[in-house]
mmCIF file of C-alpha atoms in Angstrom:
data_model
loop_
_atom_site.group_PDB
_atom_site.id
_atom_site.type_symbol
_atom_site.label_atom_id
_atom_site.label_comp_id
_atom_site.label_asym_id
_atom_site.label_seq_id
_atom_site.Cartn_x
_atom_site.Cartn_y
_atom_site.Cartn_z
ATOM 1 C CA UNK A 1 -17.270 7.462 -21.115
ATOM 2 C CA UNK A 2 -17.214 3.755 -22.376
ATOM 3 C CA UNK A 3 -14.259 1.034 -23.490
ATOM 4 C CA UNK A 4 -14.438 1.329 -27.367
ATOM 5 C CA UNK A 5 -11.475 -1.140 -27.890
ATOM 6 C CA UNK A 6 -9.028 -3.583 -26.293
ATOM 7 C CA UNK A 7 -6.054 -4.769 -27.806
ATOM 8 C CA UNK A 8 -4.077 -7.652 -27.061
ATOM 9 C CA UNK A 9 -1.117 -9.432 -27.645
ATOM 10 C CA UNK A 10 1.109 -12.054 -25.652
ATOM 11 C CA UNK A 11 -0.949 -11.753 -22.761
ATOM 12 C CA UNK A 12 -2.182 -15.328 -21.285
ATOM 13 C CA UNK A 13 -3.628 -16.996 -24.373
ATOM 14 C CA UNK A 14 -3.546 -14.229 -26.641
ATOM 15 C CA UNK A 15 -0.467 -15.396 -28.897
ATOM 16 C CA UNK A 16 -1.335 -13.191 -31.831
ATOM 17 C CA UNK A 17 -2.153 -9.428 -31.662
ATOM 18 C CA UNK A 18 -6.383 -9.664 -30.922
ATOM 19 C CA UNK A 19 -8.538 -6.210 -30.993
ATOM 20 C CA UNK A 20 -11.940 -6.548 -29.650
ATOM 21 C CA UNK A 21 -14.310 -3.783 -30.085
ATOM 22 C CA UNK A 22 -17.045 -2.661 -27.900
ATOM 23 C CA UNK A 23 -20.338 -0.863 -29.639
ATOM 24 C CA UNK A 24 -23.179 1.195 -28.325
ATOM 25 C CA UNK A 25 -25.507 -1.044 -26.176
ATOM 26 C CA UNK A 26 -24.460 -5.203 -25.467
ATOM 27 C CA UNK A 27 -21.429 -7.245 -26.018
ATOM 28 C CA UNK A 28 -21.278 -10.758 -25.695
ATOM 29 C CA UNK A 29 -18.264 -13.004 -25.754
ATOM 30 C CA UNK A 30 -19.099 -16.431 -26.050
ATOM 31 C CA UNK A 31 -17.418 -19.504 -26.495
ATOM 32 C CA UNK A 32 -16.866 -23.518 -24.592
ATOM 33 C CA UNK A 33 -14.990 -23.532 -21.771
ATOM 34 C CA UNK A 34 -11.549 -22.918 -21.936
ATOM 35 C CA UNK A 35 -11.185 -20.939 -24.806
ATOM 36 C CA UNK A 36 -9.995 -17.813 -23.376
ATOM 37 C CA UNK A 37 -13.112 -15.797 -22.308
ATOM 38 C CA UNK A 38 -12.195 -14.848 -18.665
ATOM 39 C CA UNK A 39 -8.257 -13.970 -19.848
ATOM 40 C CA UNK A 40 -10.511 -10.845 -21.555
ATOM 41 C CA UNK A 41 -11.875 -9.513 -18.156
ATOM 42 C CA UNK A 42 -8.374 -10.233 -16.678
ATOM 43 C CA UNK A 43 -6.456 -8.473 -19.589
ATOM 44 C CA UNK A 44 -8.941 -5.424 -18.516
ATOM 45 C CA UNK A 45 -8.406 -5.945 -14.808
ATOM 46 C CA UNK A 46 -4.485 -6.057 -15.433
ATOM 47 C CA UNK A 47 -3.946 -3.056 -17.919
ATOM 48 C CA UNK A 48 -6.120 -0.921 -15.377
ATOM 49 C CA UNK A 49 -3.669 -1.793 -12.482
ATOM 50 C CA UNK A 50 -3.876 -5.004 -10.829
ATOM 51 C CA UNK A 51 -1.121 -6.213 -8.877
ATOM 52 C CA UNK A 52 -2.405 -9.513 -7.242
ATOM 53 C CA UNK A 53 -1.670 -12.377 -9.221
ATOM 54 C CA UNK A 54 -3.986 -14.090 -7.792
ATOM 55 C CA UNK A 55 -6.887 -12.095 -9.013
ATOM 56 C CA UNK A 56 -5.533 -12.863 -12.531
ATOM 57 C CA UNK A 57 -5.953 -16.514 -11.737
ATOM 58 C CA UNK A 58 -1.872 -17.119 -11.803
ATOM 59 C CA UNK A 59 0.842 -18.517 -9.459
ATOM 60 C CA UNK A 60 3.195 -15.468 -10.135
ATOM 61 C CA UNK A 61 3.019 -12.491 -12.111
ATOM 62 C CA UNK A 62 5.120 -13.460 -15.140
ATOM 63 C CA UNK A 63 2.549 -16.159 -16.014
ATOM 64 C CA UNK A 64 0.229 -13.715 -17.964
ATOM 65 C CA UNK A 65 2.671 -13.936 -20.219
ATOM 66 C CA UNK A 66 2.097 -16.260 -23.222
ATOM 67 C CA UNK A 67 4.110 -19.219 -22.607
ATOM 68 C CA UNK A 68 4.014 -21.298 -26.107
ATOM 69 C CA UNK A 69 2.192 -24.008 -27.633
ATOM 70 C CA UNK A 70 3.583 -26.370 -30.460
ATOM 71 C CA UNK A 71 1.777 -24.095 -32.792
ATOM 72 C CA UNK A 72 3.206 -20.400 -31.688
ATOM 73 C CA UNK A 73 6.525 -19.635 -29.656
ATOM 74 C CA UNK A 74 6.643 -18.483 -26.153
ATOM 75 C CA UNK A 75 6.284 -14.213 -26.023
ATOM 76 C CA UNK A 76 9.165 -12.490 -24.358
ATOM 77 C CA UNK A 77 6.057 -9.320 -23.695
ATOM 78 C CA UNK A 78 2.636 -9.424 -22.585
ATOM 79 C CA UNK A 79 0.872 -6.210 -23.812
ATOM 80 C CA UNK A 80 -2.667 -4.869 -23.444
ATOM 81 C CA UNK A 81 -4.026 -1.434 -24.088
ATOM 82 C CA UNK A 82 -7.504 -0.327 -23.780
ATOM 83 C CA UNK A 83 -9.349 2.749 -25.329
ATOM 84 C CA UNK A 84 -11.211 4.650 -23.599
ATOM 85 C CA UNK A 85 -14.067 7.420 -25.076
ATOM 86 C CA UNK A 86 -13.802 10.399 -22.512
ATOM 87 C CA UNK A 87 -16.658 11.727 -24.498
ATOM 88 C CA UNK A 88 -18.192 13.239 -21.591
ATOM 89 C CA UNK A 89 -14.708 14.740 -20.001
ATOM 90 C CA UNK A 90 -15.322 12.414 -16.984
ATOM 91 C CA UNK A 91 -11.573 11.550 -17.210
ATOM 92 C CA UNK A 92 -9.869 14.539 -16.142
ATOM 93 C CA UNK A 93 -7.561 14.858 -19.638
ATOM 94 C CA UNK A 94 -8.686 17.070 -22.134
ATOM 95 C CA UNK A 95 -8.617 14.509 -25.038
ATOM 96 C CA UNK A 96 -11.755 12.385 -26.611
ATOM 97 C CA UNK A 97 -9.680 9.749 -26.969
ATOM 98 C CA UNK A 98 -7.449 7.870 -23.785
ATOM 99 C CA UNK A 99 -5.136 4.788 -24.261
ATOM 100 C CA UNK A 100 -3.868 3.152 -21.533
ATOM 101 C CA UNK A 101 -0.908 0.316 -22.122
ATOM 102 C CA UNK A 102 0.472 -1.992 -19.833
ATOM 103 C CA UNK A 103 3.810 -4.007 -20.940
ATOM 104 C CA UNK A 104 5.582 -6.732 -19.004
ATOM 105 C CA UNK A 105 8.240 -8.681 -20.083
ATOM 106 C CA UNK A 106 9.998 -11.669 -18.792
ATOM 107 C CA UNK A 107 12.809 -10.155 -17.100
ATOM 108 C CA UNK A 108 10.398 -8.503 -14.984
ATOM 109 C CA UNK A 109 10.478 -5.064 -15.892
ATOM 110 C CA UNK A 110 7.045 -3.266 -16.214
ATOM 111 C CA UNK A 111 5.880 -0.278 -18.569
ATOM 112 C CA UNK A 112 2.349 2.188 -17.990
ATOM 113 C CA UNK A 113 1.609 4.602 -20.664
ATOM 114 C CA UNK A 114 -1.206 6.986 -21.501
ATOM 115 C CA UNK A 115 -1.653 7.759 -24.384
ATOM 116 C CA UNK A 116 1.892 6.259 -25.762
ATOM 117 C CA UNK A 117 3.965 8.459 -23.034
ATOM 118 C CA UNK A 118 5.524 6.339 -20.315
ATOM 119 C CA UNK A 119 3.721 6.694 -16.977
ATOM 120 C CA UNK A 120 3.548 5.609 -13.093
ATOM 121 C CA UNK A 121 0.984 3.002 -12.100
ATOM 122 C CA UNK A 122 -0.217 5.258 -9.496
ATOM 123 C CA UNK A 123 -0.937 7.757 -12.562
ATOM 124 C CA UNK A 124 -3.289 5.356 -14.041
ATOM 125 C CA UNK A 125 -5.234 4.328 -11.066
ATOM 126 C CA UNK A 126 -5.262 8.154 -9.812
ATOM 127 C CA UNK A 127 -7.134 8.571 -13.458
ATOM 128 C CA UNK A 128 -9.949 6.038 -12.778
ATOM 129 C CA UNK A 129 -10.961 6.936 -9.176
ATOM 130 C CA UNK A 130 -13.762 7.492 -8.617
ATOM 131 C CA UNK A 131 -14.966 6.991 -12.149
ATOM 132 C CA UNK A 132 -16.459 3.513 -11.828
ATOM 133 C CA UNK A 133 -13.416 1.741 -13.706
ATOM 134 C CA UNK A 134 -10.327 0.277 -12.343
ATOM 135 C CA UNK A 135 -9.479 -3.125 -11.134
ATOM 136 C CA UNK A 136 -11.306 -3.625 -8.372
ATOM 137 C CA UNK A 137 -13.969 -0.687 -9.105
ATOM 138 C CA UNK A 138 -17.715 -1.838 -10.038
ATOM 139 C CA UNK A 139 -17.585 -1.690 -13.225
ATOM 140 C CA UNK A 140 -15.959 -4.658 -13.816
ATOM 141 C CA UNK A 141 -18.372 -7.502 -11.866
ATOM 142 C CA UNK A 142 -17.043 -11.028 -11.285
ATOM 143 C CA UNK A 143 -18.209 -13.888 -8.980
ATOM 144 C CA UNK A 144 -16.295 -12.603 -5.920
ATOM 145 C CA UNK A 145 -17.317 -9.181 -6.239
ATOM 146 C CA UNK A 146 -21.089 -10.437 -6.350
ATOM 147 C CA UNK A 147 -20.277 -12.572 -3.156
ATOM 148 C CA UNK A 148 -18.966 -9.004 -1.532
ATOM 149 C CA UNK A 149 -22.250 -7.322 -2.034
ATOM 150 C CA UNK A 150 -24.422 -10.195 -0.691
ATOM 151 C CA UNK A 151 -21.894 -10.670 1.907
ATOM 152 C CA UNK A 152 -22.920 -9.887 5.402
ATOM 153 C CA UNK A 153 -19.826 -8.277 6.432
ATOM 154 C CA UNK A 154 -19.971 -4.521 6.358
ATOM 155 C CA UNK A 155 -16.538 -3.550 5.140
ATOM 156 C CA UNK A 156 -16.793 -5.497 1.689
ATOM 157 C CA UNK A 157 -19.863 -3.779 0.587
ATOM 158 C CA UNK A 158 -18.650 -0.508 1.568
ATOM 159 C CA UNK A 159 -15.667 -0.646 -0.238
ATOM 160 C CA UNK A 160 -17.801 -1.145 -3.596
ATOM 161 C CA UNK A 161 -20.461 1.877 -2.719
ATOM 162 C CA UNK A 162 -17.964 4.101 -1.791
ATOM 163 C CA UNK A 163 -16.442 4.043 -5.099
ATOM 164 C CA UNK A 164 -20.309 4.667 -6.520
ATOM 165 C CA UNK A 165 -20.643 7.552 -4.727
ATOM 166 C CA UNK A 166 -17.400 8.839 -5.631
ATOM 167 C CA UNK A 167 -15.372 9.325 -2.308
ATOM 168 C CA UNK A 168 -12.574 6.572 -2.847
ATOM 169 C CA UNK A 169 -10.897 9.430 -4.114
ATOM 170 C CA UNK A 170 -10.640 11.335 -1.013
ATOM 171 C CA UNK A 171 -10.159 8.054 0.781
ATOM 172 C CA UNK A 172 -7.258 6.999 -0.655
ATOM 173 C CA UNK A 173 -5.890 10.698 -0.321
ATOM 174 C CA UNK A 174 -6.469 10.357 3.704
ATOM 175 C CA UNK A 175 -4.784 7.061 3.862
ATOM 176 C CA UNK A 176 -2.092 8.074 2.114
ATOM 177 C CA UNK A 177 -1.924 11.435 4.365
ATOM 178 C CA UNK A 178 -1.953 9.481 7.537
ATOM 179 C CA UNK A 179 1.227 7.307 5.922
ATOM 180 C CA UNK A 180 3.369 10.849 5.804
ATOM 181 C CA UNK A 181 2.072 11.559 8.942
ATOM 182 C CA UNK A 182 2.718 8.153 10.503
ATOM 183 C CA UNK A 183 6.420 8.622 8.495
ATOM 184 C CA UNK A 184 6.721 12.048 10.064
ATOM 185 C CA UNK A 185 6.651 10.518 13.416
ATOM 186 C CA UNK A 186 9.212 7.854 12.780
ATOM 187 C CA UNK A 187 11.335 9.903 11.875
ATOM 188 C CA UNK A 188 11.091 12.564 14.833
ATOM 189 C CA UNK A 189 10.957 9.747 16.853
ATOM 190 C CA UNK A 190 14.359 9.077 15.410
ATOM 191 C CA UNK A 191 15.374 12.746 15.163
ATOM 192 C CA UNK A 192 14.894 12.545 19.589
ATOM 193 C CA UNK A 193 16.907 9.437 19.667
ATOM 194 C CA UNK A 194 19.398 11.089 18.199
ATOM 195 C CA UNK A 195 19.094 14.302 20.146
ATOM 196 C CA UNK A 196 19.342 12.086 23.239
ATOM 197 C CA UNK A 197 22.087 10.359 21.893
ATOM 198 C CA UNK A 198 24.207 13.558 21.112
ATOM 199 C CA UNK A 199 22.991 14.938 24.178
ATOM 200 C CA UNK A 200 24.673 12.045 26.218
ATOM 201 C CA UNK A 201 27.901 12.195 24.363
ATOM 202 C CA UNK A 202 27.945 15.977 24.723
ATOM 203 C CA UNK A 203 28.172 15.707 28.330
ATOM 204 C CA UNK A 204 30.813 13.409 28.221
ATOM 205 C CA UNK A 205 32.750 15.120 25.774
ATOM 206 C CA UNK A 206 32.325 18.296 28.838
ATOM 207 C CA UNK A 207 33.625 16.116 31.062
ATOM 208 C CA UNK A 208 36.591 15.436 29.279
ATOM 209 C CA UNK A 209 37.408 18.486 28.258
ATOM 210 C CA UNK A 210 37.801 20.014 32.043
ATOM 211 C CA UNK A 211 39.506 16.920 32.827
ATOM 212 C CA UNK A 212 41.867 18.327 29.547
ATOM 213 C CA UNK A 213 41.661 22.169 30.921
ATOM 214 C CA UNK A 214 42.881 20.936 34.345
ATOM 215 C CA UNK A 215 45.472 18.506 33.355
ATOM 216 C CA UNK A 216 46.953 21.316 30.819
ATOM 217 C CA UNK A 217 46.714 23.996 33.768
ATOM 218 C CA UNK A 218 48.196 21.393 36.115
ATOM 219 C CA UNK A 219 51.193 20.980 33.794
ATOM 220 C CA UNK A 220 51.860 24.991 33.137
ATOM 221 C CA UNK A 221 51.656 25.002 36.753
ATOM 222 C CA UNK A 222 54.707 22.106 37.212
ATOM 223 C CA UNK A 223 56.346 23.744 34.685
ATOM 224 C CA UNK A 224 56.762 27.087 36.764
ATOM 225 C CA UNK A 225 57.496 25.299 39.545
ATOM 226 C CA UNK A 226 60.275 23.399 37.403
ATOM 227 C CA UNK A 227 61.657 26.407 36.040
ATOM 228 C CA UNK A 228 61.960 27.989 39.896
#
């Protein structure tokens, strides 16, 4: 499995549609500063998933957008789509060939597909775990992830050798199996709130009901009386 093409358009500085593609053995991308070479690892690190602005080196979200020079008008879309070559069926689909397409636009609406049909972001990410690609996963390296592994805390070199070995998979299914569970007991918590609750207004609701039964007895009773 290897990225055999990017495509780009709208995205950061990417005003006009760019495909880049990737060949057997070494790519290089080089160029002076400020001419666009980092927006290429971000445009990776954003179709596969990433959420954090931040990482993209922006203030908010809507900023990957192309935002127009005097040259080219400002983009109302900022697409990317990558091709992947499952030619070793590491990606669990059965095709040789996977596209993956992100779209935002500036009213803030979002679009995922695979392989042009319209998708969940948790689709795509489920797709690359464990499979060394994603946007936080090793295969893409940058300065901070270098930091992580020469970093002397624990946790942020874990984080990259668990996904090596393959287990981020099950992790993330165990974290998200504690939320339910954590969810489950909210909401029983809630369900013996409310039991309480009913409870209490049960017992007031019996108390008022043989103060009705004695008042209604107490009345047939005065009744009789009247009558006699």
């Amino acid at each position: 499995m290897f990225l055999s093409q990017l495509k780009i358009i709208g995205f950061k500085s990417f005003a006009l549609k760019t495909e880049i593609h990737f060949k057997e053995g070494l790519t290089a991308i080089i160029g002076p500063n400020g001419c666009g070479k980092s927006n290429i690892v971000d445009a990776i690190r954003w179709v596969l998933g990433e959420q954090k602005y931040s990482a993209l080196r922006s203030s908010k979200m809507e900023d990957v957008i192309f935002n127009g020079t005097i040259k080219y008008p400002a983009k109302n879309v900022a697409e990317v789509t990558i091709i992947i070559e499952n030619n070793k069926n590491i990606l669990p689909m059965e095709y040789d060939e996977v596209s993956i397409t992100r779209r935002l636009y500036r009213s803030g609406e979002s679009e995922y597909l695979i392989n042009g049909n319209k998708c969940r972001l948790k689709d795509i990410i489920n797709l690359f775990l464990d499979t060394g690609m994603g946007s936080h996963a090793y295969s893409i390296i940058e300065q901070q992830m270098i930091h992580a592994l020469l970093s002397d805390k624990r946790d942020d070199r874990k984080n990259i050798f668990d996904e090596a070995a393959g287990i981020m998979k099950y992790k993330d299914r165990k974290k998200e199996a504690l939320q339910k569970l954590n969810a489950n007991d909210s909401d029983l918590a809630r369900v013996n709130d409310l039991i309480l609750e009913i409870e209490k207004n049960v017992r007031s609701l019996k108390r008022q009901a043989a103060k009705a039964n004695k008042y209604l007895s107490l009345e047939e009773e005065k009744k009789e009386k009247e009558i006699f």
